[in-house]
């Protein structure tokens, strides 16, 4: 085998900046799983190939190490591999080994380096094309009566499903009546903390939900899917089958029909959920074929998951639409309902034209957003992210007066902070008061004190200890 010097360049870490968050979230989830679970997953050639080839899952150095060991029939001493590493590359090299070890791709050993036999066998099979396991999906037979949908139709379907979810998030609880996603989607939004019922009322977007809107579609999708994975056990679904199906979808071809006949019971149960998220399309709920959309085929890719993203995707990042003036007036060059609904969360909208919305950032509009859990920094971040190209010539990009005023309005809201607890008063003597107060201070549960009136206010968490201390003292005094 030829000798290869392992190096890292200064920008190696940022080789795929658009997918760093995806890499972090999915890899972190996989690293928390047991060795037995990952070994079962690695029995699927499609899962191994998805993990290996995706720049969002393994970094170039990690893929290089796997490729160097893949075709070796015997293990090699660690010193052999270490001899290829330059002095500057030692730290990244150790980091790559640690990542592969946590994924149980490269078992930790001080005497030999060798890939997990299951992973190696499946990845070899995926690359050489051997085997008949149907791991990459089974194409459905041609049906002249019901041909596979066109790619444009799949894109439109995925976009409609995805924007329905986002539009409901920003519009629910605001007096509007947007199209309602399925009950499964609503439950997922609640479990992930993106929406919540405020005082028992309608579902409303949370601070985490607004931050969710700032992410590109890839990150948004994986944030929901990771929550879906965490719910698999309580729904009595086989986690390995769930993950392998998602990774299998990432290897499918856009515009093709795939058969459901070879899917497991868990994977067939997933079809309904994936339809709701826009990852697959079926002619009917009982259809024996499905068509993956671009959302599914780009799951482990850096390619855009949607042809155009009207929400917070790459398209709107590249071409902003907001112009903000120093007098707090805002001009949004858009006619997209989702973008307008997001602005309505913190902007008082005044006029609407075919391709233009005019509004103003006011104290009341910002206070409304703050009441819903949206922070000042999130509002400013959204305005910066979606600023019009003409605004980007400004230094700073947003007027400083507007940024400062938004933060001051947030400080107004945070001037008072309520906290539950207990007021301790009516002590028999100053000595009793100081004795109990010192005990409470040792527990670090005193929120307020007034020595002249012999009273103090303790936190809810410390009440049981303080009450017990007072009762013990009274019992000892009576004895």
XYZ file of C-alpha atoms in Angstrom:
479
model
C 0.000 0.000 0.000
C 1.455 3.422 -0.900
C 2.555 5.723 1.855
C 0.325 8.754 2.411
C 1.245 11.791 4.465
C -1.720 13.023 6.490
C -1.919 16.801 6.651
C -4.524 19.347 7.598
C -4.905 22.734 6.014
C -6.038 25.809 7.927
C -9.428 25.681 6.244
C -9.940 21.939 6.600
C -12.250 22.493 9.487
C -14.436 24.727 7.363
C -14.423 22.551 4.285
C -18.141 22.162 4.604
C -19.362 25.083 6.689
C -22.900 24.753 5.511
C -23.270 21.388 7.209
C -21.305 21.803 10.425
C -24.442 21.908 12.552
C -25.818 18.834 10.816
C -22.554 16.999 11.344
C -22.439 17.926 14.992
C -26.027 16.953 15.778
C -26.184 13.638 13.923
C -22.666 12.481 14.805
C -23.266 13.370 18.447
C -26.431 11.283 18.436
C -24.703 8.290 16.870
C -21.816 8.558 19.326
C -24.231 8.170 22.231
C -25.490 4.826 20.945
C -24.228 1.441 22.096
C -21.729 -0.662 20.166
C -24.347 -3.364 19.563
C -26.775 -0.849 18.106
C -24.162 0.647 15.765
C -22.952 -2.801 14.698
C -26.537 -3.674 13.704
C -26.716 -0.408 11.766
C -23.443 -1.181 9.991
C -24.941 -4.403 8.662
C -26.725 -2.168 6.130
C -24.433 -1.286 3.192
C -26.477 1.845 2.443
C -25.963 3.121 6.009
C -22.200 2.568 5.827
C -21.934 4.295 2.461
C -24.045 7.243 3.660
C -21.867 7.701 6.730
C -18.633 7.339 4.755
C -19.266 9.479 1.702
C -21.062 12.389 3.338
C -18.948 15.451 4.065
C -21.551 16.376 6.700
C -20.963 13.159 8.662
C -17.249 12.334 8.390
C -14.544 14.887 7.717
C -11.961 14.345 4.941
C -9.247 13.088 7.315
C -11.610 10.542 8.866
C -12.683 9.320 5.431
C -9.042 9.031 4.375
C -8.246 6.842 7.386
C -11.219 4.587 6.611
C -10.191 4.286 2.966
C -6.593 3.444 3.883
C -7.757 0.561 6.085
C -10.749 -0.621 4.058
C -8.948 -3.005 1.699
C -6.464 -4.368 4.206
C -7.219 -7.945 5.207
C -5.007 -7.733 8.287
C -4.645 -5.134 11.000
C -1.601 -2.854 11.097
C 0.419 -1.514 14.056
C -0.554 2.024 15.158
C 3.078 3.054 14.604
C 2.708 2.362 10.869
C -0.170 4.784 10.534
C 1.477 7.314 12.851
C 4.551 7.364 10.597
C 2.439 8.982 7.861
C 1.436 11.903 10.073
C 3.302 15.205 10.028
C 4.051 17.025 13.246
C 1.339 19.621 12.535
C -1.177 16.890 11.779
C -0.817 14.902 15.011
C -3.626 16.655 16.863
C -6.184 16.387 13.990
C -5.065 12.775 13.481
C -5.750 11.889 17.121
C -9.073 13.681 16.901
C -10.035 11.691 13.815
C -9.125 8.419 15.533
C -11.223 9.428 18.554
C -14.242 10.254 16.373
C -14.027 6.928 14.532
C -13.638 5.100 17.851
C -16.740 6.741 19.329
C -18.649 5.662 16.226
C -17.223 2.138 16.678
C -15.912 2.256 13.109
C -12.345 1.941 14.325
C -12.249 0.064 17.658
C -9.873 1.528 20.218
C -6.669 -0.513 20.537
C -3.071 0.216 21.495
C -1.691 -2.747 19.540
C -3.488 -2.715 16.190
C -5.560 -0.621 13.820
C -8.405 -2.325 11.972
C -11.892 -1.344 10.914
C -14.961 -2.802 12.536
C -15.388 -6.068 10.530
C -19.116 -5.457 10.014
C -18.559 -1.899 8.795
C -15.718 -2.993 6.517
C -17.707 -5.808 4.948
C -20.789 -3.645 4.328
C -18.823 -0.702 2.935
C -16.912 -3.015 0.590
C -20.221 -4.446 -0.590
C -21.648 -0.962 -1.136
C -18.627 0.128 -3.203
C -18.288 -3.028 -5.298
C -22.018 -3.493 -5.794
C -22.228 -7.043 -4.486
C -25.098 -8.592 -2.564
C -28.856 -8.618 -3.033
C -30.061 -7.316 0.328
C -32.021 -4.393 -1.147
C -30.256 -2.091 1.287
C -30.398 0.783 -1.204
C -34.110 0.354 -1.834
C -35.893 -1.686 -4.484
C -37.129 0.158 -7.536
C -40.835 -0.389 -8.204
C -41.899 -1.891 -11.498
C -42.977 0.553 -14.183
C -46.671 1.365 -14.031
C -47.987 2.989 -17.198
C -51.246 3.879 -15.461
C -49.494 5.603 -12.533
C -46.015 6.714 -13.668
C -43.463 8.120 -11.235
C -44.062 11.819 -10.466
C -41.991 14.448 -12.227
C -39.135 16.046 -10.309
C -40.858 19.453 -10.442
C -43.967 17.913 -8.868
C -41.876 16.313 -6.121
C -40.132 19.627 -5.420
C -43.456 21.458 -5.228
C -44.862 18.805 -2.901
C -41.851 18.909 -0.566
C -41.855 22.707 -0.500
C -45.585 22.833 0.257
C -45.317 20.320 3.123
C -42.264 21.976 4.655
C -43.631 25.500 4.423
C -46.927 24.341 5.948
C -44.977 23.356 9.067
C -42.995 26.614 9.209
C -46.014 28.808 8.444
C -48.038 27.139 11.181
C -45.211 27.747 13.644
C -45.117 31.493 13.039
C -48.875 32.028 12.583
C -50.464 29.884 15.288
C -51.643 31.854 18.301
C -51.541 35.198 16.422
C -55.220 35.313 15.464
C -54.568 33.785 12.057
C -55.790 30.350 11.004
C -53.049 28.709 8.952
C -53.284 25.216 7.480
C -52.740 22.752 10.290
C -50.080 20.036 9.985
C -50.861 16.493 11.109
C -51.178 15.576 14.781
C -47.827 13.770 14.564
C -46.066 16.916 13.349
C -47.663 19.029 16.105
C -46.572 16.539 18.751
C -43.037 16.582 17.352
C -42.948 20.405 17.437
C -44.015 20.347 21.083
C -41.582 17.633 22.105
C -38.704 19.472 20.440
C -39.595 22.673 22.333
C -40.211 24.661 19.152
C -43.832 25.346 20.105
C -45.632 25.405 23.447
C -49.033 26.174 24.909
C -48.853 29.484 26.752
C -51.135 29.448 29.827
C -53.018 26.499 28.391
C -53.959 28.353 25.201
C -53.156 27.658 21.562
C -49.741 26.453 20.468
C -47.300 29.315 19.962
C -43.743 29.556 18.733
C -41.084 29.598 21.452
C -37.678 31.251 21.616
C -36.146 27.960 20.446
C -38.679 27.899 17.611
C -37.678 31.361 16.421
C -34.015 30.349 16.551
C -35.041 27.304 14.510
C -36.323 29.647 11.765
C -32.881 31.255 11.501
C -31.274 27.942 10.499
C -30.944 26.681 6.923
C -33.396 23.917 5.893
C -30.780 21.157 6.292
C -30.287 21.991 9.964
C -34.024 22.498 10.521
C -34.820 19.104 9.035
C -32.213 17.240 11.072
C -33.299 19.009 14.257
C -36.775 17.542 13.803
C -35.479 14.151 12.678
C -33.181 13.838 15.695
C -36.152 14.494 17.960
C -38.017 11.855 15.941
C -35.175 9.408 16.598
C -35.294 10.138 20.321
C -39.011 9.334 20.325
C -38.526 5.990 18.544
C -38.222 3.906 21.701
C -41.367 5.244 23.356
C -43.239 4.594 20.113
C -41.929 1.011 20.202
C -40.020 1.472 16.968
C -36.700 -0.210 16.209
C -34.157 2.624 16.288
C -31.780 0.797 13.940
C -34.540 0.393 11.362
C -35.482 4.073 11.684
C -31.925 5.340 11.184
C -31.130 2.886 8.391
C -34.303 3.889 6.511
C -33.387 7.593 6.710
C -29.844 6.858 5.516
C -31.210 4.598 2.780
C -33.443 7.442 1.551
C -30.353 9.632 1.242
C -28.947 7.170 -1.331
C -32.093 6.975 -3.478
C -32.549 8.664 -6.843
C -34.850 11.641 -7.245
C -37.763 11.029 -9.599
C -37.867 7.234 -9.116
C -40.536 5.055 -7.509
C -39.444 2.572 -4.832
C -41.318 -0.481 -3.587
C -42.506 -0.857 0.006
C -42.537 -4.651 -0.188
C -39.047 -5.157 1.293
C -39.494 -2.627 4.129
C -39.698 -3.771 7.744
C -42.793 -3.143 9.881
C -41.085 -0.163 11.528
C -40.152 1.370 8.190
C -43.664 0.936 6.804
C -44.997 2.709 9.902
C -42.571 5.580 9.181
C -44.052 6.247 5.746
C -46.961 8.263 7.146
C -44.635 10.466 9.217
C -42.246 11.003 6.326
C -45.157 12.012 4.079
C -46.137 14.646 6.653
C -42.589 16.047 6.688
C -42.402 16.112 2.886
C -39.610 13.529 2.594
C -41.600 11.091 0.485
C -44.694 11.205 -1.701
C -47.250 8.444 -2.143
C -50.258 8.397 -4.437
C -52.412 6.994 -1.598
C -51.738 6.066 2.016
C -51.948 2.367 1.143
C -49.848 2.579 -2.012
C -47.125 -0.053 -2.363
C -44.666 2.442 -3.824
C -43.208 5.756 -2.730
C -41.154 8.523 -4.307
C -38.410 10.234 -2.245
C -38.351 14.015 -2.557
C -35.297 16.242 -2.636
C -35.603 16.640 1.144
C -34.858 12.919 1.468
C -32.231 12.447 -1.231
C -30.099 15.295 0.176
C -30.297 14.228 3.849
C -26.557 13.507 4.062
C -25.550 15.856 1.263
C -24.502 19.498 1.167
C -26.815 20.091 -1.815
C -29.836 22.366 -1.184
C -32.759 20.295 0.130
C -35.305 22.528 -1.561
C -35.219 24.112 -5.048
C -36.112 27.487 -3.520
C -36.450 28.156 0.161
C -38.884 30.878 0.986
C -38.316 30.431 4.691
C -34.820 30.624 6.022
C -32.932 28.606 3.489
C -29.877 29.184 1.399
C -31.771 31.191 -1.186
C -33.009 33.837 1.206
C -29.586 33.915 2.888
C -27.961 34.788 -0.420
C -30.650 37.290 -1.445
C -31.977 39.231 1.515
C -35.183 41.210 1.299
C -35.258 43.560 4.338
C -34.362 47.251 4.354
C -34.358 48.937 7.784
C -34.073 52.700 8.290
C -32.855 54.666 11.298
C -36.450 55.821 11.964
C -37.424 52.144 12.616
C -39.350 51.863 9.350
C -38.927 48.513 7.633
C -39.392 47.618 3.978
C -39.603 43.928 3.065
C -39.386 43.165 -0.665
C -41.322 39.918 -0.597
C -44.761 38.502 -1.249
C -44.113 35.184 0.478
C -46.671 34.479 3.260
C -44.118 32.687 5.433
C -41.616 35.560 5.412
C -44.402 38.050 6.106
C -45.700 35.914 8.977
C -42.225 35.821 10.549
C -41.943 39.613 10.326
C -45.381 39.951 11.901
C -43.934 38.388 15.066
C -41.922 41.525 15.869
C -42.944 44.203 13.337
C -46.103 46.330 13.160
C -47.153 45.864 9.527
C -48.830 48.916 7.991
C -49.028 48.495 4.197
C -48.853 45.594 1.774
C -48.262 45.758 -1.952
C -47.777 43.001 -4.577
C -44.049 42.695 -3.866
C -43.512 44.942 -0.869
C -44.530 45.042 2.789
C -44.037 48.194 4.864
C -43.990 48.253 8.640
C -42.209 49.605 11.672
C -40.394 48.170 14.647
C -42.218 49.612 17.643
C -42.081 49.206 21.387
C -45.365 47.303 21.383
C -44.355 44.961 18.540
C -41.049 44.115 20.222
C -42.747 43.633 23.616
C -45.187 41.228 21.939
C -42.270 39.235 20.557
C -40.487 39.253 23.923
C -43.655 37.987 25.598
C -43.598 35.009 23.231
C -40.041 34.124 24.277
C -38.228 35.732 21.332
C -35.083 37.575 22.445
C -33.666 40.883 21.235
C -30.563 39.159 19.875
C -32.731 36.787 17.842
C -34.646 39.694 16.293
C -31.407 41.468 15.395
C -29.920 38.228 14.042
C -32.954 37.685 11.802
C -32.740 41.240 10.441
C -29.014 40.816 9.708
C -29.463 37.383 8.119
C -32.185 38.604 5.757
C -30.877 42.118 5.073
C -31.212 43.344 1.497
C -27.967 43.332 -0.551
C -28.127 47.133 -0.623
C -28.117 47.169 3.188
C -24.903 45.118 3.228
C -22.954 48.104 1.973
C -23.561 49.813 5.327
C -21.040 49.708 8.170
C -22.524 48.568 10.497
C -25.140 46.671 8.566
C -28.094 47.627 10.815
C -28.541 51.114 12.293
C -26.950 51.148 15.733
C -29.821 53.202 17.158
C -32.330 50.489 16.203
C -30.200 47.684 17.641
C -29.682 49.552 20.916
C -33.374 50.425 21.236
C -34.477 46.803 20.704
C -32.102 45.722 23.473
C -33.348 48.541 25.753
C -36.926 47.370 25.258
C -35.802 43.917 26.308
C -34.142 45.377 29.425
C -37.459 47.053 30.304
C -39.110 43.645 30.342
C -36.334 42.157 32.444
C -36.280 44.876 35.107
C -38.496 42.805 37.364
C -38.105 39.099 37.930
C -40.619 37.001 39.824
C -39.558 33.990 41.829
C -41.598 31.685 44.019
C -40.575 31.126 47.606
C -41.517 31.556 51.268
C -41.398 34.573 53.600
C -40.053 33.798 57.073
C -41.110 36.275 59.758
C -42.360 36.641 63.366
C -39.185 35.332 64.991
C -39.278 35.324 68.799
C -35.918 37.062 69.153
C -33.091 38.593 67.126
C -30.929 35.595 68.013
C -33.485 33.155 66.576
C -33.766 35.250 63.406
C -29.995 35.398 62.847
C -29.562 31.700 63.651
C -32.100 30.602 61.016
C -30.928 33.248 58.526
C -27.309 32.064 58.747
C -28.450 28.474 58.159
C -30.406 29.564 55.061
C -27.405 31.516 53.782
C -25.245 28.419 54.112
C -27.744 26.648 51.823
C -27.601 29.637 49.432
C -31.401 29.937 49.319
C -31.871 33.501 50.682
C -33.385 35.775 48.029
C -34.094 38.837 50.216
C -33.680 39.855 53.845
C -34.718 42.724 56.138
C -32.898 42.604 59.508
C -34.833 45.537 60.966
C -38.115 43.639 60.591
C -36.612 40.209 61.340
C -37.783 38.605 58.105
C -36.267 37.087 55.001
C -37.479 35.461 51.790
C -36.198 32.002 50.827
C -36.416 30.093 47.577
C -38.946 27.332 46.998
C -36.201 24.696 46.810
C -34.842 25.530 50.267
C -38.141 25.603 52.158
C -38.133 21.962 53.249
C -34.649 22.268 54.760
C -35.389 25.565 56.513
C -38.696 24.305 57.925
C -37.023 21.163 59.202
C -34.263 23.225 60.821
C -36.803 25.462 62.594
C -38.828 22.457 63.812
C -35.718 20.722 65.145
C -34.694 23.903 66.969
C -38.152 24.286 68.511
C -38.173 20.625 69.584
C -34.762 20.983 71.200
C -35.889 24.141 73.017
C -39.035 22.534 74.381
C -37.029 19.537 75.633
